[in-house]
Amino acid sequence: MRLRLLLLALGAFAVGTDSMVMTGILDGIAEDLHTSVPAAGQLVAVFGLVYALFAPVLATLTARWDRRRVLFTALGVFTAANALSALAPDYGTLLATRVLAAVGAALYTPTANAVATALVPPERRGRAIATVMGGMTVATVLGVPLGAYLGRADWRWTMWLVTALGAAALLGLAALLRELPAPTGSPRLRERLAPLRDRQVLAGMFTTFATFVGVNSVYIYLATAIRPATGGDQSRLTLVLLVTGFASVAGNWLGGRLVDRLGVRTVLLTGGTVLALAFGSLPWLSGSMPGALCYAVLSPLAGWSMAVALPHRLVSVDPPNAPLLMSLNSSSIYLGLAAAGVVGSTAIGVFGERWFPLVSVAAALAAVATTLGTVRGTPRAAGGAVRATEATGPVEGAGDPRGAKSTAGVSGAPARPATGAADGRLPTA
């Protein structure tokens, strides 16, 4: 049982690495494919946009499929797409393969979480999802720095790494994941989008969107932002990314406990303010390695603390519809990731490589202002297992975020254990 959950987590690790690792290899891609760094950054934006748009659609279209078939199809598409990315001869081909990889990722993540809930008793479902989505968090600590390190010689080695991870998860699950309970009914796409009529839901989604735009507008172009400190040295950039990964895990842990003790409103307001200060200080901090490392600690601590609070803020609006709200929260995370690629590149063109993080200050302050205007109480976390799930990364469906992901990275689950049929049948995402 544990091994199968870990194999599902390996798939999530591959997806998390793929969605974030471009940060460390944009310079290499731009040089090799004769394009600009901002243009290369659009590869991240396209991945996030395709994921956000396709996740609820694919979950609906495959609702009646056997879950093993969905998992194998998703990992097969994802792995093949990354192999094609590694072989891409030009920018256009690479962009097309990133679209294909995002489709596989959007299909895999919610399904993996639904399968995780079917493999364990109801009282362990939260921990099962946390195990699987822990792969997204670990991606920020190991996958992204390792990918950046391999990319020092050739960015294509990084894509081969992701290909190998996806293939390992696919082969392991094919060998060990046998029959699964039949899926139950899944809400239609119209039902998934019904909460959008609630203004509080829209406000919560905007807060998530603004937060991830702010974080990722800098993170995607981090190599550019801290080039004065690294001097273009890939080893120094890898060190900063490694510190960022460990700080993300610490922010995940800290945010869960702060939400329990202080409430969602306090965590969002404090985290958003700290993020704004970190972004605003980066033009000066980027002048030295100690300054860059200070930013690499401060920003993920605040950002991942907010990543815990954001889905709880949404769920508090309508707890019975938690699974649908989490699907929308996940889409907000990846829409933020997609927008960040465009916002960051535009900001570089307008403000220059030193001052472009100022656009992230505006995004963080927008999240703070929305929280001030819409969150009146201090809704608390519903339980440790849920908290762990929420903080691990961008998630879809009923038990399922860069994000938000986390990850940050970077990315939730419902504010209650993922639901399933009383007869033990597999819930669909």
XYZ file of C-alpha atoms in Angstrom:
429
model
C 0.000 0.000 0.000
C 2.706 2.453 1.051
C 4.800 1.644 -2.025
C 1.889 2.373 -4.353
C 1.328 5.742 -2.676
C 5.023 6.516 -3.062
C 4.859 5.646 -6.747
C 1.905 8.012 -7.123
C 4.027 10.605 -5.293
C 6.874 9.957 -7.743
C 4.528 10.914 -10.562
C 3.576 14.079 -8.667
C 7.304 14.750 -8.143
C 7.854 14.489 -11.904
C 4.932 16.846 -12.613
C 6.103 19.342 -9.980
C 9.658 19.286 -11.289
C 8.464 19.770 -14.857
C 6.244 22.724 -14.012
C 8.972 24.580 -12.095
C 12.339 23.464 -13.436
C 12.245 25.818 -16.423
C 13.226 28.564 -13.980
C 16.762 27.235 -13.802
C 17.311 26.607 -17.526
C 15.728 29.591 -19.293
C 19.122 31.092 -20.157
C 20.282 27.841 -21.720
C 17.074 27.421 -23.722
C 17.195 31.017 -24.959
C 20.815 30.678 -26.086
C 20.404 27.269 -27.716
C 17.166 28.057 -29.546
C 18.162 31.625 -30.452
C 15.378 33.401 -28.598
C 15.138 35.809 -25.665
C 14.843 34.886 -22.002
C 11.358 36.505 -21.745
C 10.251 34.445 -24.752
C 11.636 31.308 -23.136
C 9.672 32.222 -20.016
C 6.465 31.867 -22.015
C 7.068 28.110 -21.942
C 6.158 28.261 -18.252
C 3.155 30.459 -18.959
C 1.805 28.092 -21.616
C 2.227 25.077 -19.329
C 0.280 26.783 -16.545
C -2.479 28.058 -18.826
C -3.051 24.682 -20.492
C -3.096 22.941 -17.109
C -5.612 25.407 -15.661
C -7.981 25.167 -18.618
C -7.748 21.435 -19.269
C -7.806 20.005 -15.733
C -11.574 20.343 -15.099
C -12.406 19.452 -18.701
C -10.267 16.296 -18.743
C -11.569 15.243 -15.327
C -15.087 15.431 -16.702
C -14.336 13.674 -19.994
C -12.542 10.752 -18.315
C -14.922 10.416 -15.368
C -16.116 6.968 -16.476
C -12.720 5.603 -17.476
C -10.953 2.953 -15.436
C -8.591 4.838 -13.104
C -5.583 2.729 -14.083
C -6.234 3.603 -17.702
C -6.378 7.309 -16.840
C -3.148 7.175 -14.827
C -1.251 5.275 -17.504
C -2.567 7.515 -20.275
C -1.655 10.650 -18.336
C 1.872 9.475 -17.481
C 2.365 8.122 -20.995
C 1.460 11.466 -22.559
C 3.490 13.373 -19.971
C 6.609 11.221 -20.392
C 6.474 11.203 -24.180
C 5.993 14.979 -24.245
C 9.079 15.559 -22.121
C 11.140 13.243 -24.322
C 9.996 15.292 -27.305
C 10.921 18.467 -25.396
C 14.444 17.124 -24.961
C 14.658 16.520 -28.715
C 12.980 19.762 -29.831
C 15.009 21.391 -32.636
C 13.426 24.831 -32.343
C 11.328 27.073 -30.100
C 8.013 26.336 -31.825
C 8.416 22.602 -31.413
C 9.410 23.000 -27.769
C 6.331 25.147 -27.140
C 4.093 22.464 -28.647
C 5.655 19.755 -26.481
C 5.090 21.883 -23.369
C 1.378 22.028 -24.242
C 1.320 18.237 -24.518
C 3.166 17.819 -21.212
C 0.679 20.115 -19.476
C -2.229 18.026 -20.789
C -0.666 14.895 -19.279
C 0.003 16.689 -15.990
C -3.548 18.081 -15.821
C -4.941 14.574 -16.246
C -2.524 12.888 -13.826
C -2.661 15.063 -10.707
C -6.391 14.846 -9.837
C -6.513 11.166 -10.762
C -3.542 10.320 -8.551
C -5.252 11.946 -5.592
C -8.535 10.157 -6.256
C -6.692 6.834 -6.500
C -4.828 7.579 -3.256
C -8.130 7.935 -1.404
C -9.270 4.543 -2.729
C -6.148 2.735 -1.518
C -6.611 3.525 2.180
C -9.376 3.493 4.816
C -11.468 6.679 5.062
C -9.688 7.862 8.213
C -6.330 7.845 6.380
C -7.379 9.591 3.177
C -6.006 12.988 4.158
C -2.587 11.498 4.910
C -2.674 9.487 1.687
C -3.258 12.638 -0.361
C -0.561 14.439 1.635
C 1.868 11.625 0.756
C 1.093 11.835 -2.944
C 1.142 15.613 -3.149
C 4.269 15.697 -1.014
C 5.956 14.862 -4.287
C 5.126 18.389 -5.458
C 6.779 19.926 -2.409
C 9.846 17.717 -2.668
C 10.171 18.819 -6.291
C 11.053 22.320 -5.078
C 13.760 20.905 -2.806
C 15.309 18.247 -5.057
C 13.835 18.247 -8.544
C 14.301 21.895 -9.463
C 17.872 22.288 -8.106
C 18.917 18.950 -9.634
C 17.378 19.921 -12.954
C 19.139 23.279 -12.851
C 22.438 21.548 -12.043
C 22.107 19.172 -14.992
C 21.160 22.115 -17.168
C 24.555 23.704 -16.622
C 25.954 21.578 -19.447
C 22.820 21.295 -21.580
C 19.204 22.156 -20.759
C 18.120 19.019 -22.632
C 19.562 16.854 -19.847
C 17.032 18.469 -17.538
C 14.172 17.379 -19.766
C 15.592 13.851 -19.914
C 15.583 13.843 -16.096
C 11.842 14.632 -16.048
C 11.291 11.996 -18.741
C 13.060 9.381 -16.607
C 10.995 10.311 -13.536
C 7.746 10.006 -15.461
C 8.801 6.682 -16.987
C 9.797 5.292 -13.576
C 6.415 6.205 -12.097
C 4.596 4.714 -15.102
C 6.508 1.413 -14.992
C 6.192 1.125 -11.209
C 2.448 1.713 -11.218
C 1.982 -0.672 -14.151
C 3.710 -3.394 -12.134
C 2.146 -2.762 -8.720
C -1.175 -1.008 -9.238
C -3.649 -3.773 -9.978
C -7.437 -3.618 -9.971
C -9.081 -0.527 -8.534
C -12.694 0.042 -7.481
C -14.952 1.344 -10.212
C -15.358 5.143 -10.294
C -18.526 6.738 -9.030
C -20.330 9.534 -10.810
C -18.576 12.812 -11.384
C -20.104 16.291 -11.443
C -20.563 17.779 -14.887
C -18.440 20.693 -15.997
C -21.354 23.102 -15.430
C -21.640 21.869 -11.831
C -17.897 22.266 -11.327
C -18.167 25.916 -12.329
C -21.394 26.708 -10.440
C -19.583 28.271 -7.410
C -18.322 31.035 -9.717
C -21.663 32.761 -9.171
C -20.642 33.505 -5.562
C -18.763 36.793 -5.139
C -16.892 35.475 -2.122
C -15.634 32.573 -4.218
C -14.521 34.966 -6.946
C -12.735 37.097 -4.355
C -10.971 34.033 -2.976
C -9.937 32.905 -6.445
C -8.613 36.368 -7.239
C -6.569 36.368 -4.029
C -5.027 33.044 -5.049
C -4.441 34.291 -8.584
C -2.808 37.554 -7.474
C -0.574 35.777 -4.964
C 0.749 33.317 -7.531
C 1.206 36.010 -10.158
C 3.348 37.924 -7.678
C 5.429 34.954 -6.567
C 5.998 33.457 -10.007
C 6.628 36.702 -11.897
C 9.907 36.753 -9.987
C 10.459 33.015 -9.597
C 10.230 32.246 -13.322
C 12.862 34.900 -14.038
C 14.845 34.418 -10.842
C 18.071 33.843 -12.793
C 17.604 37.292 -14.321
C 16.599 38.938 -11.035
C 19.664 37.730 -9.117
C 22.216 37.781 -11.953
C 24.213 40.560 -10.193
C 24.709 38.125 -7.288
C 25.372 34.969 -9.312
C 27.274 36.542 -12.183
C 25.518 34.046 -14.424
C 27.142 31.132 -12.573
C 24.763 28.150 -12.752
C 26.197 26.651 -9.552
C 25.302 29.772 -7.585
C 21.820 29.789 -9.096
C 21.410 26.136 -8.121
C 22.336 27.014 -4.535
C 19.705 29.760 -4.431
C 17.086 27.381 -5.845
C 18.035 24.744 -3.271
C 17.628 27.232 -0.419
C 14.301 28.304 -1.941
C 13.149 24.694 -1.922
C 13.986 24.101 1.727
C 12.380 27.425 2.680
C 9.247 26.341 0.793
C 8.979 23.192 2.907
C 9.518 25.283 6.051
C 6.827 27.730 4.911
C 4.457 24.805 4.326
C 5.023 23.557 7.876
C 4.857 27.037 9.419
C 1.769 28.093 7.519
C -0.230 25.102 8.666
C 0.455 25.844 12.286
C -0.145 29.575 11.937
C -3.506 28.987 10.247
C -4.540 26.787 13.192
C -3.428 29.311 15.789
C -4.021 32.705 14.181
C -6.628 32.107 11.494
C -6.672 32.540 7.744
C -7.065 36.326 7.685
C -3.985 36.987 9.796
C -1.827 34.595 7.798
C -2.911 36.058 4.469
C -2.431 39.658 5.563
C 0.940 39.005 7.200
C 2.202 36.781 4.406
C 1.118 39.207 1.694
C 2.806 42.118 3.463
C 6.049 40.175 3.901
C 5.949 39.139 0.238
C 5.517 42.759 -0.858
C 8.505 43.770 1.268
C 10.616 40.928 -0.104
C 9.810 41.791 -3.718
C 10.401 45.475 -3.081
C 13.798 44.758 -1.507
C 15.011 42.373 -4.211
C 16.571 45.077 -6.446
C 18.983 45.757 -3.578
C 19.259 42.225 -2.173
C 20.203 40.872 -5.617
C 23.481 42.741 -5.503
C 25.181 40.037 -3.413
C 24.878 36.323 -2.698
C 23.988 36.875 0.991
C 21.214 39.217 -0.133
C 19.947 36.774 -2.753
C 19.941 33.956 -0.195
C 18.045 36.180 2.236
C 15.366 36.659 -0.406
C 15.425 32.905 -1.128
C 14.451 32.285 2.491
C 12.009 35.123 3.111
C 9.840 34.909 -0.006
C 9.073 31.145 0.131
C 8.376 31.281 3.864
C 5.714 33.921 3.299
C 4.427 32.516 0.006
C 3.995 28.919 1.159
C 2.394 30.053 4.413
C -0.190 31.819 2.271
C -0.518 28.705 0.087
C -1.860 26.885 3.153
C -4.320 29.642 4.028
C -5.653 30.343 0.526
C -7.622 27.110 -0.031
C -8.986 27.226 3.529
C -10.197 30.742 2.819
C -12.077 29.435 -0.231
C -13.502 26.374 1.507
C -14.851 28.511 4.358
C -17.225 30.148 1.868
C -19.145 26.913 1.181
C -17.752 23.826 3.000
C -20.212 21.316 1.432
C -18.831 22.217 -2.013
C -15.188 21.899 -0.930
C -14.116 19.516 -3.742
C -15.456 21.831 -6.445
C -13.925 24.868 -4.773
C -10.537 23.151 -4.614
C -10.710 22.407 -8.312
C -11.292 26.104 -8.961
C -8.524 27.030 -6.517
C -6.123 24.828 -8.437
C -7.117 26.452 -11.715
C -6.491 29.856 -10.117
C -3.008 28.724 -9.127
C -2.092 27.640 -12.628
C -3.727 30.667 -14.219
C -1.521 32.726 -11.917
C 1.487 30.731 -13.078
C 0.527 31.290 -16.711
C -0.069 35.016 -16.233
C 3.205 35.363 -14.336
C 5.206 34.322 -17.388
C 3.650 37.151 -19.382
C 3.659 39.695 -16.536
C 7.292 38.993 -15.666
C 8.554 39.239 -19.240
C 6.565 42.424 -19.828
C 7.906 43.922 -16.604
C 11.478 43.140 -17.680
C 10.865 45.005 -20.926
C 9.268 47.997 -19.182
C 11.249 48.305 -15.941
C 14.484 46.499 -16.789
C 16.171 43.479 -15.237
C 16.782 45.154 -11.861
C 13.422 46.742 -11.195
C 10.945 44.292 -12.706
C 10.190 42.656 -9.285
C 8.231 45.826 -8.458
C 5.320 44.414 -10.459
C 5.166 41.579 -7.922
C 4.858 44.154 -5.153
C 1.647 45.383 -6.801
C 0.300 41.823 -7.086
C 1.040 41.050 -3.429
C -0.628 44.278 -2.304
C -3.679 43.425 -4.455
C -3.967 40.124 -2.588
C -3.688 41.952 0.741
C -6.327 44.519 -0.273
C -8.745 41.801 -1.414
C -8.274 39.960 1.871
C -8.924 43.137 3.854
C -12.110 43.774 1.901
C -13.579 40.271 1.867
C -12.309 38.190 4.793
C -13.975 39.438 7.968
C -13.567 36.522 10.315
C -10.672 34.233 11.092
C -11.681 30.827 9.740
C -9.458 28.123 11.172
C -8.022 25.030 9.550
C -10.247 22.010 9.721
C -7.538 19.514 10.559
C -3.888 18.628 10.283
C -4.323 16.118 7.492
C -6.133 18.595 5.327
C -3.584 21.255 6.094
C -0.785 19.029 4.914
C -2.634 18.286 1.720
C -3.427 21.884 0.957
C 0.127 23.011 1.305
C 1.742 20.459 -0.907
C 0.942 21.907 -4.261
C -1.560 22.849 -6.834
C -4.293 20.289 -6.851
C -7.402 19.410 -8.665
C -10.607 17.684 -7.896
C -12.090 16.077 -4.867
C -8.942 15.203 -3.030
C -6.462 17.086 -4.984
C -1.027 22.689 -5.638
C 2.888 24.538 -8.103
C 0.221 24.698 -7.274
C 0.723 26.113 -5.240
C 3.151 24.712 -5.778
C 2.295 24.410 -4.187
C 4.202 24.847 -5.289
C 5.475 27.491 -5.539
C 6.357 26.465 -6.579
C 5.255 25.565 -6.569
C 0.666 24.263 -4.720
C -5.286 21.710 -2.310
C -7.625 19.333 -0.796
C -10.998 19.940 0.743
C -11.214 21.311 4.237
C -12.457 17.894 5.230
C -11.241 14.438 4.240
C -11.788 13.577 0.599
C -15.145 11.982 0.190
C -15.842 8.611 -1.311
C -18.742 6.287 -1.728
C -19.748 4.233 1.264
C -19.294 1.033 -0.701
C -15.633 1.743 -1.234
C -15.905 2.666 -4.905
C -13.334 5.083 -6.219
C -14.330 8.767 -6.171
C -13.572 10.547 -9.402
C -11.726 13.817 -9.548
